[in-house]
CSV table of C-alpha atoms and ligand atoms in Angstrom, one decimal:
chain,number,residue,atom,x,y,z
N,1,MET,CA,-32.9,-3.9,-5.0
N,2,CYS,CA,-34.6,-0.5,-4.9
N,3,GLU,CA,-34.3,1.9,-7.8
N,4,GLU,CA,-32.3,4.4,-5.7
N,5,ASN,CA,-29.5,1.8,-5.3
N,6,ILE,CA,-29.5,0.8,-9.0
N,7,ASN,CA,-28.8,4.4,-10.0
N,8,ALA,CA,-26.4,5.3,-7.2
N,9,ALA,CA,-22.9,6.1,-8.3
N,10,PRO,CA,-20.2,3.7,-7.0
N,11,LYS,CA,-18.5,4.8,-3.7
N,12,ARG,CA,-15.1,6.3,-4.2
N,13,VAL,CA,-12.0,4.5,-2.7
N,14,LEU,CA,-8.4,5.8,-2.6
N,15,SER,CA,-5.3,3.7,-1.9
N,16,CYS,CA,-1.6,4.4,-2.2
N,17,ILE,CA,1.5,2.3,-2.2
N,18,GLN,CA,5.1,3.5,-1.7
N,19,PRO,CA,7.8,2.5,-4.2
N,20,SER,CA,10.3,2.3,-1.4
N,21,GLY,CA,11.7,-1.1,-2.5
N,22,MET,CA,10.6,-4.2,-4.4
N,23,LEU,CA,6.9,-4.9,-3.7
N,24,THR,CA,6.6,-7.9,-1.4
N,25,LEU,CA,4.3,-10.9,-0.9
N,26,GLY,CA,3.2,-8.9,2.2
N,27,ASN,CA,2.1,-5.9,0.0
N,28,TYR,CA,0.3,-8.4,-2.3
N,29,LEU,CA,-1.6,-10.4,0.3
N,30,GLY,CA,-2.2,-7.6,2.6
N,31,ALA,CA,-3.2,-4.9,0.1
N,32,LEU,CA,-2.8,-5.3,-3.6
N,33,LYS,CA,-5.0,-8.5,-4.0
N,34,ASN,CA,-7.8,-6.5,-2.5
N,35,TRP,CA,-7.2,-3.5,-4.8
N,36,VAL,CA,-7.8,-5.9,-7.7
N,37,ALA,CA,-11.1,-7.0,-6.1
N,38,MET,CA,-12.2,-3.5,-5.1
N,39,GLN,CA,-12.1,-2.2,-8.7
N,40,GLU,CA,-15.2,-4.3,-9.4
N,41,GLU,CA,-17.2,-2.6,-6.7
N,42,PHE,CA,-15.8,0.9,-6.3
N,43,ASP,CA,-14.7,4.0,-8.2
N,44,CYS,CA,-11.0,3.5,-7.4
N,45,THR,CA,-8.0,6.0,-7.4
N,46,PHE,CA,-4.7,4.2,-7.0
N,47,ALA,CA,-1.4,6.1,-6.5
N,48,VAL,CA,2.2,5.2,-6.5
N,49,ALA,CA,3.3,7.3,-3.5
N,50,ASP,CA,6.8,8.2,-4.6
N,51,LEU,CA,6.9,11.4,-2.6
N,52,HIS,CA,6.6,9.4,0.6
N,53,ALA,CA,9.4,7.1,-0.4
N,54,ILE,CA,12.0,9.8,0.0
N,55,THR,CA,11.3,10.2,3.8
N,56,VAL,CA,14.0,7.5,4.0
N,57,ARG,CA,17.1,7.7,1.9
N,58,GLN,CA,16.7,6.4,-1.7
N,59,GLU,CA,19.4,6.0,-4.3
N,60,PRO,CA,18.1,8.0,-7.3
N,61,ALA,CA,18.5,5.3,-10.0
N,62,ALA,CA,17.0,2.7,-7.8
N,63,LEU,CA,14.1,5.0,-6.8
N,64,ARG,CA,13.4,5.7,-10.6
N,65,SER,CA,13.3,2.0,-11.4
N,66,GLN,CA,11.1,1.2,-8.4
N,67,ILE,CA,8.5,3.8,-9.4
N,68,TYR,CA,8.3,2.3,-12.9
N,69,SER,CA,8.2,-1.2,-11.6
N,70,THR,CA,5.6,-0.4,-9.0
N,71,TYR,CA,3.3,1.2,-11.6
N,72,ALA,CA,3.9,-1.8,-13.9
N,73,ILE,CA,3.1,-4.3,-11.2
N,74,LEU,CA,-0.2,-2.6,-10.6
N,75,LEU,CA,-1.1,-3.2,-14.2
N,76,ALA,CA,0.4,-6.7,-14.2
N,77,LEU,CA,-2.0,-7.5,-11.3
N,78,GLY,CA,-4.9,-6.7,-13.5
N,79,ILE,CA,-5.7,-3.2,-12.2
N,80,ASP,CA,-7.4,-1.5,-15.2
N,81,PRO,CA,-6.1,2.1,-15.9
N,82,GLU,CA,-9.1,2.8,-18.0
N,83,LYS,CA,-11.7,1.9,-15.3
N,84,ASN,CA,-9.7,3.4,-12.5
N,85,THR,CA,-7.4,6.4,-11.9
N,86,VAL,CA,-3.9,5.0,-11.6
N,87,PHE,CA,-1.2,7.6,-11.3
N,88,ILE,CA,2.2,8.6,-9.8
N,89,GLN,CA,1.8,11.0,-6.9
N,90,SER,CA,4.6,13.5,-7.7
N,91,HIS,CA,2.9,14.1,-11.1
N,92,VAL,CA,0.1,15.9,-9.4
N,93,PRO,CA,1.6,18.9,-7.6
N,94,GLU,CA,-1.6,19.6,-5.7
N,95,HIS,CA,-0.6,16.9,-3.2
N,96,THR,CA,2.4,18.9,-1.9
N,97,ALA,CA,0.5,22.2,-2.3
N,98,LEU,CA,-2.5,21.0,-0.3
N,99,SER,CA,-0.2,19.5,2.3
N,100,TRP,CA,1.1,23.0,3.1
N,101,LEU,CA,-2.4,24.3,3.8
N,102,LEU,CA,-3.1,21.3,6.0
N,103,SER,CA,0.3,21.6,7.8
N,104,CYS,CA,-0.7,25.0,8.9
N,105,ASN,CA,-3.8,23.5,10.4
N,106,THR,CA,-2.1,20.6,12.2
N,107,GLN,CA,-0.6,20.7,15.6
N,108,PHE,CA,3.0,19.7,16.4
N,109,GLY,CA,1.7,17.7,19.4
N,110,GLU,CA,-0.6,15.5,17.3
N,111,MET,CA,2.1,14.7,14.9
N,112,SER,CA,4.5,13.9,17.7
N,113,ARG,CA,2.2,11.0,18.7
N,114,MET,CA,2.4,9.1,15.4
N,115,THR,CA,3.9,5.7,16.1
N,116,GLN,CA,5.3,5.3,12.6
N,117,PHE,CA,7.5,8.3,13.1
N,118,LYS,CA,8.8,6.9,16.3
N,119,ASP,CA,9.5,3.6,14.7
N,120,LYS,CA,11.1,4.9,11.6
N,121,SER,CA,13.2,7.5,13.3
N,122,ALA,CA,14.5,4.8,15.6
N,123,LYS,CA,15.3,2.7,12.6
N,124,HIS,CA,17.1,5.6,10.8
N,125,PRO,CA,18.6,7.7,13.7
N,126,GLU,CA,21.0,9.3,11.1
N,127,ASN,CA,18.2,10.8,9.1
N,128,VAL,CA,15.3,12.0,11.3
N,129,ASN,CA,14.1,14.5,8.7
N,130,VAL,CA,11.1,16.9,8.9
N,131,GLY,CA,9.4,15.0,6.0
N,132,LEU,CA,9.4,11.8,8.1
N,133,PHE,CA,7.8,13.8,10.9
N,134,SER,CA,5.1,15.5,8.7
N,135,TYR,CA,4.4,12.4,6.4
N,136,PRO,CA,0.9,11.9,7.8
N,137,VAL,CA,0.0,15.5,6.6
N,138,LEU,CA,1.0,14.7,3.1
N,139,MET,CA,-0.9,11.4,3.4
N,140,ALA,CA,-4.0,13.5,4.5
N,141,ALA,CA,-3.6,15.6,1.4
N,142,ASP,CA,-3.3,12.5,-0.8
N,143,ILE,CA,-6.6,11.3,0.6
N,144,LEU,CA,-8.6,14.5,0.9
N,145,LEU,CA,-7.9,15.8,-2.6
N,146,TYR,CA,-9.9,13.0,-4.1
N,147,LYS,CA,-12.9,13.1,-1.6
N,148,PRO,CA,-13.0,9.3,-1.2
N,149,ASP,CA,-15.8,7.6,0.8
N,150,PHE,CA,-13.4,4.9,1.9
N,151,VAL,CA,-9.7,4.3,2.5
N,152,PRO,CA,-8.6,0.7,2.9
N,153,VAL,CA,-6.5,0.5,6.0
N,154,GLY,CA,-4.4,-2.2,7.6
N,155,ALA,CA,-3.8,-2.0,11.4
N,156,ASP,CA,-0.5,-0.2,10.8
N,157,GLN,CA,-2.1,2.6,8.9
N,158,LYS,CA,-5.2,3.2,11.2
N,159,GLN,CA,-3.6,6.1,13.1
N,160,HIS,CA,-2.8,7.9,9.8
N,161,LEU,CA,-6.3,7.7,8.6
N,162,GLU,CA,-7.6,9.0,11.9
N,163,ILE,CA,-5.4,12.0,11.7
N,164,ALA,CA,-6.5,12.7,8.1
N,165,ARG,CA,-10.1,12.6,9.4
N,166,ASP,CA,-9.3,14.9,12.3
N,167,ILE,CA,-7.6,17.3,9.9
N,168,ALA,CA,-10.6,17.2,7.5
N,169,ILE,CA,-13.1,17.8,10.3
N,170,ARG,CA,-11.1,20.8,11.7
N,171,PHE,CA,-10.6,22.3,8.3
N,172,ASN,CA,-14.3,22.0,7.4
N,173,ASN,CA,-15.3,23.5,10.7
N,174,LYS,CA,-13.1,26.5,10.2
N,175,TYR,CA,-13.4,27.2,6.5
N,176,GLY,CA,-16.6,25.5,5.3
N,177,ASP,CA,-17.6,22.3,3.8
N,178,ILE,CA,-14.6,21.3,1.7
N,179,PHE,CA,-13.4,17.8,2.4
N,180,THR,CA,-15.3,14.5,2.5
N,181,VAL,CA,-14.4,12.8,5.8
N,182,PRO,CA,-13.4,9.3,4.7
N,183,GLU,CA,-14.3,6.1,6.5
N,184,PRO,CA,-11.9,3.2,7.0
N,185,TYR,CA,-12.6,0.2,4.8
N,186,ILE,CA,-11.6,-3.1,6.3
N,187,PRO,CA,-11.3,-5.4,3.3
N,188,LYS,CA,-13.0,-8.8,3.4
N,189,ALA,CA,-9.7,-10.7,3.3
N,190,GLY,CA,-6.3,-9.3,4.1
N,191,ALA,CA,-3.5,-11.2,5.6
N,192,ARG,CA,-0.8,-9.6,7.7
N,193,ILE,CA,2.4,-11.2,6.6
N,194,MET,CA,5.4,-11.4,8.9
N,195,SER,CA,9.1,-11.3,8.2
N,196,LEU,CA,10.6,-14.7,7.2
N,197,GLN,CA,13.6,-14.0,9.4
N,198,ASP,CA,11.9,-12.4,12.3
N,199,PRO,CA,8.2,-13.3,12.6
N,200,ALA,CA,7.7,-10.7,15.3
N,201,LYS,CA,8.1,-8.0,12.7
N,202,LYS,CA,5.9,-7.5,9.5
N,203,MET,CA,7.4,-8.3,6.2
N,204,SER,CA,8.7,-4.9,4.8
N,205,LYS,CA,10.2,-4.1,1.5
N,206,SER,CA,12.7,-1.8,3.1
N,207,ASP,CA,14.1,-4.5,5.4
N,208,ASP,CA,17.8,-4.8,4.7
N,209,ASN,CA,17.8,-8.5,5.1
N,210,GLN,CA,16.7,-9.7,1.7
N,211,ASN,CA,15.9,-13.2,3.1
N,212,SER,CA,13.1,-11.6,5.3
N,213,TRP,CA,10.9,-10.8,2.4
N,214,VAL,CA,9.7,-12.3,-0.9
N,215,ALA,CA,9.4,-9.9,-3.7
N,216,ILE,CA,6.4,-10.2,-6.1
N,217,LEU,CA,9.0,-10.4,-8.9
N,218,ASP,CA,11.4,-13.0,-7.3
N,219,SER,CA,12.3,-16.0,-9.4
N,220,LYS,CA,10.9,-19.4,-8.4
N,221,ASP,CA,14.4,-20.5,-7.2
N,222,ASP,CA,14.7,-17.4,-5.0
N,223,ILE,CA,11.3,-17.8,-3.5
N,224,ILE,CA,11.9,-21.5,-2.6
N,225,ARG,CA,15.3,-20.7,-1.2
N,226,LYS,CA,13.8,-17.9,1.1
N,227,PHE,CA,11.1,-20.2,2.4
N,228,LYS,CA,13.6,-23.0,3.1
N,229,ARG,CA,15.5,-20.5,5.2
N,230,ALA,CA,12.5,-19.2,7.0
N,231,VAL,CA,12.9,-19.1,10.7
N,232,THR,CA,10.6,-21.7,12.5
N,233,ASP,CA,10.8,-23.6,15.8
N,234,SER,CA,12.1,-27.1,16.8
N,235,ASP,CA,8.7,-28.5,17.5
N,236,ALA,CA,8.2,-30.0,13.9
N,237,VAL,CA,4.4,-29.8,14.0
N,238,VAL,CA,2.6,-27.8,11.4
N,239,ARG,CA,0.1,-26.1,13.7
N,240,MET,CA,-1.1,-22.5,14.2
N,241,ALA,CA,-0.2,-21.3,17.7
N,242,ASP,CA,1.0,-18.1,19.4
N,243,ASP,CA,4.2,-19.7,20.6
N,244,LYS,CA,4.9,-20.8,16.9
N,245,PRO,CA,5.0,-17.4,15.1
N,246,GLY,CA,7.3,-18.6,12.3
N,247,ILE,CA,5.1,-21.7,11.3
N,248,SER,CA,1.9,-19.7,11.9
N,249,ASN,CA,3.2,-17.1,9.4
N,250,LEU,CA,3.9,-19.8,6.9
N,251,ILE,CA,0.4,-21.3,7.5
N,252,THR,CA,-1.1,-17.9,6.9
N,253,ILE,CA,0.8,-17.4,3.6
N,254,TYR,CA,0.0,-21.0,2.4
N,255,SER,CA,-3.7,-20.6,3.3
N,256,ALA,CA,-3.9,-17.2,1.5
N,257,VAL,CA,-2.3,-18.4,-1.7
N,258,THR,CA,-4.2,-21.8,-1.9
N,259,ASP,CA,-7.5,-20.5,-0.4
N,260,LYS,CA,-7.4,-23.4,2.0
N,261,THR,CA,-8.5,-23.0,5.6
N,262,VAL,CA,-6.1,-23.2,8.4
N,263,ALA,CA,-7.6,-26.5,9.6
N,264,GLU,CA,-7.2,-27.9,6.0
N,265,VAL,CA,-3.6,-26.9,5.9
N,266,GLU,CA,-2.9,-28.4,9.3
N,267,ARG,CA,-4.5,-31.7,8.2
N,268,GLU,CA,-2.6,-31.7,4.9
N,269,PHE,CA,0.7,-31.6,6.7
N,270,GLU,CA,-0.1,-33.8,9.6
N,271,GLY,CA,2.9,-36.2,10.3
N,272,LYS,CA,5.1,-34.3,7.7
N,273,GLY,CA,8.2,-32.4,8.6
N,274,TYR,CA,8.9,-28.7,8.2
N,275,GLY,CA,11.0,-29.4,5.2
N,276,ASP,CA,8.1,-30.7,3.2
N,277,PHE,CA,5.9,-27.9,4.4
N,278,LYS,CA,8.4,-25.1,3.5
N,279,LEU,CA,8.9,-26.5,0.0
N,280,ALA,CA,5.1,-26.6,-0.5
N,281,VAL,CA,4.7,-23.1,0.7
N,282,GLY,CA,7.5,-21.9,-1.6
N,283,GLU,CA,6.0,-23.7,-4.5
N,284,ALA,CA,2.5,-22.5,-4.0
N,285,VAL,CA,3.8,-18.8,-3.7
N,286,ALA,CA,5.9,-19.2,-6.8
N,287,ASP,CA,2.9,-20.6,-8.7
N,288,THR,CA,0.7,-17.7,-7.5
N,289,LEU,CA,3.3,-15.0,-8.5
N,290,ALA,CA,4.5,-16.6,-11.8
N,291,PRO,CA,1.6,-15.2,-14.0
N,292,ILE,CA,2.0,-11.8,-12.4
N,293,LYS,CA,5.7,-11.7,-13.2
N,294,GLN,CA,5.1,-13.0,-16.7
N,295,ARG,CA,2.7,-10.0,-17.4
N,296,TYR,CA,5.1,-7.7,-15.7
N,297,ASP,CA,7.9,-8.7,-18.0
N,298,GLU,CA,5.8,-7.8,-21.0
N,299,ILE,CA,4.6,-4.5,-19.6
N,300,ILE,CA,8.0,-3.2,-18.4
N,301,LYS,CA,9.5,-3.8,-21.9
N,302,ASP,CA,7.2,-1.1,-23.4
N,303,LYS,CA,8.3,2.1,-21.6
N,304,LYS,CA,6.4,4.2,-24.1
N,305,ALA,CA,3.1,2.5,-23.5
N,306,LEU,CA,3.7,2.7,-19.7
N,307,GLU,CA,4.5,6.4,-20.0
N,308,THR,CA,1.2,7.1,-22.0
N,309,LEU,CA,-0.8,5.3,-19.2
N,310,TYR,CA,0.9,7.1,-16.3
N,311,LYS,CA,0.4,10.5,-18.0
N,312,GLU,CA,-3.2,9.8,-18.7
N,313,GLY,CA,-3.6,8.7,-15.1
N,314,ALA,CA,-2.0,11.9,-13.9
N,315,GLN,CA,-4.4,14.0,-16.0
N,316,LYS,CA,-7.4,12.2,-14.6
N,317,ALA,CA,-6.1,12.6,-11.1
N,318,GLU,CA,-5.2,16.3,-11.5
N,319,TYR,CA,-8.6,17.1,-12.8
N,320,VAL,CA,-10.1,16.0,-9.5
N,321,ALA,CA,-7.3,17.3,-7.3
N,322,ARG,CA,-7.2,20.8,-8.7
N,323,LYS,CA,-10.9,21.4,-8.0
N,324,THR,CA,-10.5,20.4,-4.4
N,325,TYR,CA,-7.3,22.3,-3.9
N,326,PHE,CA,-8.5,25.6,-5.4
N,327,LYS,CA,-11.7,25.4,-3.4
N,328,ALA,CA,-9.6,25.0,-0.3
N,329,MET,CA,-7.3,27.9,-1.3
N,330,LYS,CA,-10.2,30.2,-1.9
N,331,LYS,CA,-11.9,29.3,1.4
N,332,VAL,CA,-8.6,30.0,3.3
N,333,GLY,CA,-8.6,33.5,1.7
N,334,PHE,CA,-6.0,33.3,-1.1
N,335,VAL,CA,-6.5,35.5,-4.2
N,336,LEU,CA,-7.0,33.2,-7.2
Y,1,AQP,N1,3.7,-7.5,5.7
Y,1,AQP,C1,2.5,-7.0,5.4
Y,1,AQP,N2,1.4,-7.7,5.5
Y,1,AQP,C2,0.2,-7.2,5.1
Y,1,AQP,N3,0.1,-6.0,4.5
Y,1,AQP,C3,1.2,-5.2,4.3
Y,1,AQP,N4,1.4,-4.0,3.7
Y,1,AQP,C4,2.7,-3.7,3.8
Y,1,AQP,N5,3.4,-4.7,4.3
Y,1,AQP,C5,2.5,-5.7,4.7
Y,1,AQP,C6,0.3,-3.2,3.2
Y,1,AQP,O1,0.7,-2.8,1.8
Y,1,AQP,C7,0.1,-1.5,1.6
Y,1,AQP,C8,1.1,-0.5,1.0
Y,1,AQP,O2,2.1,-0.3,2.0
Y,1,AQP,P1,3.2,0.8,1.7
Y,1,AQP,O3,4.2,0.3,0.7
Y,1,AQP,O4,2.6,2.1,1.3
Y,1,AQP,O5,3.9,1.1,3.1
Y,1,AQP,P2,4.1,0.1,4.2
Y,1,AQP,O6,2.9,-0.3,4.9
Y,1,AQP,O7,5.1,0.9,5.1
Y,1,AQP,O8,4.8,-1.1,3.6
Y,1,AQP,P3,6.3,-1.7,3.7
Y,1,AQP,O9,6.5,-2.8,2.7
Y,1,AQP,O10,6.5,-2.0,5.1
Y,1,AQP,O11,7.1,-0.5,3.2
Y,1,AQP,P4,8.4,0.2,3.9
Y,1,AQP,O12,9.3,-0.9,4.2
Y,1,AQP,O13,8.9,1.2,2.9
Y,1,AQP,O14,7.8,0.9,5.1
Y,1,AQP,C9,-0.5,-1.0,3.0
Y,1,AQP,O15,-1.9,-1.2,2.9
Y,1,AQP,C10,0.1,-1.9,4.0
Y,1,AQP,O16,-0.8,-2.1,5.1
C-alpha cells in the first residue's frame, strides 16, 4: 500500500433509518447488518430519522417509544457511538432549516415524479400531506449537511439519492462549492426481504398485517409462528424460482442468517416438506436475533445512559451540520 493511502482519512458514510414502527428483519438484513460492518471501514454518521416518520400518522406515545427503541437497537447491534456519530434527526435543527433552502431550489415537477410519494399517497389517501410530498428534500438536507462521500442505498432509495445529488449540483453551480455530491454505495451483501404474507411486496415495518413482518425484537415463539404462517405454494419443493416467490423469500432469509449458499440450502432440504423448512427458518432467525434482543433489553432499561449517548451524538452531529448550514446561508445571501 502506498504512503498516501495509509495516511488518507476514512471516507465518510451517512445512513438513516425511520422509527416508523418496530424495526424488522428486512431492515436488519437489508441495511443494519451492513451498518455494523461499515463502521470498521468508514467514518459513519447514523441517524434515527424521526422527522420522516411523521409523513404518515403516528400515535405520539408509540412514536416516542419507537424513537427510543430504534436508537437502542442500533447500540444493541454493536454500532459504537464513540467511534461513529449516532443521533436523533430532530435533535439537530439544521436538518429542517437546510431543507427550506433546498426546497426553494427544487422544482415541483421533479418532486412529482418520486415513486415513493405516489406509492405512499395511494396507501394513505386520507393523508396526502405536503411533508410526504417534499420528504426527498428533507432527505437531501439529511445527507448534504454531513458531506458524506457515500450513501448506502437499496433499490427503493436510489431515486432519492439521485435527487439529492441533483439538488447539490444545482446549488453548487448557483452559489459556489458548498456540498459534496455523494456517490451511492452498494453494500457487499444486502438481501431484499419480502413480506411473509404477500411476497410481491417488500417486508415493511408499517405494514398493518403483523404476520407480514418479523420484528428484530420479536420473541422466539412469535418468530416461529410467523414463519409457520408464511405464504408459500403447493409445490412442496424447497427451490429458488421466479414462480415460487414465497419459498424463494424464505430461502433468501435462511441463506442470509446461516451464511449458506442457495444451493446448500436447496440440498439441505431436498425431499423434506415445507413444514420442516419453515420451522428451520424460524429457528435460525430466532437464534440470530436472540443476542441482539438480549443486549437491547439491557440497554433500554437504562434510559439515563441512553439519553447521555443520544445527546452526545446530537452535539457531534450539530458541530458538522452547523458549519455546512451557515456556509449555505451565507452563500445564498443571508445576513449572519
Ligand atoms: N424488506 C426490506 N428488505 C431489505 N431492506 C429493507 N429496508 C427496509 N425494508 C427492507 C432498508 O432499511 C433501511 C431503512 O429503511 P427506512 O426505515 O428508513 O425506510 P423504508 O425503506 O421505507 O423501510 P420500511 O420498513 O419499509 O419502513 P416504512 O414501512 O415506514 O416505509 C433502508 O436502507 C431500506 O432500504
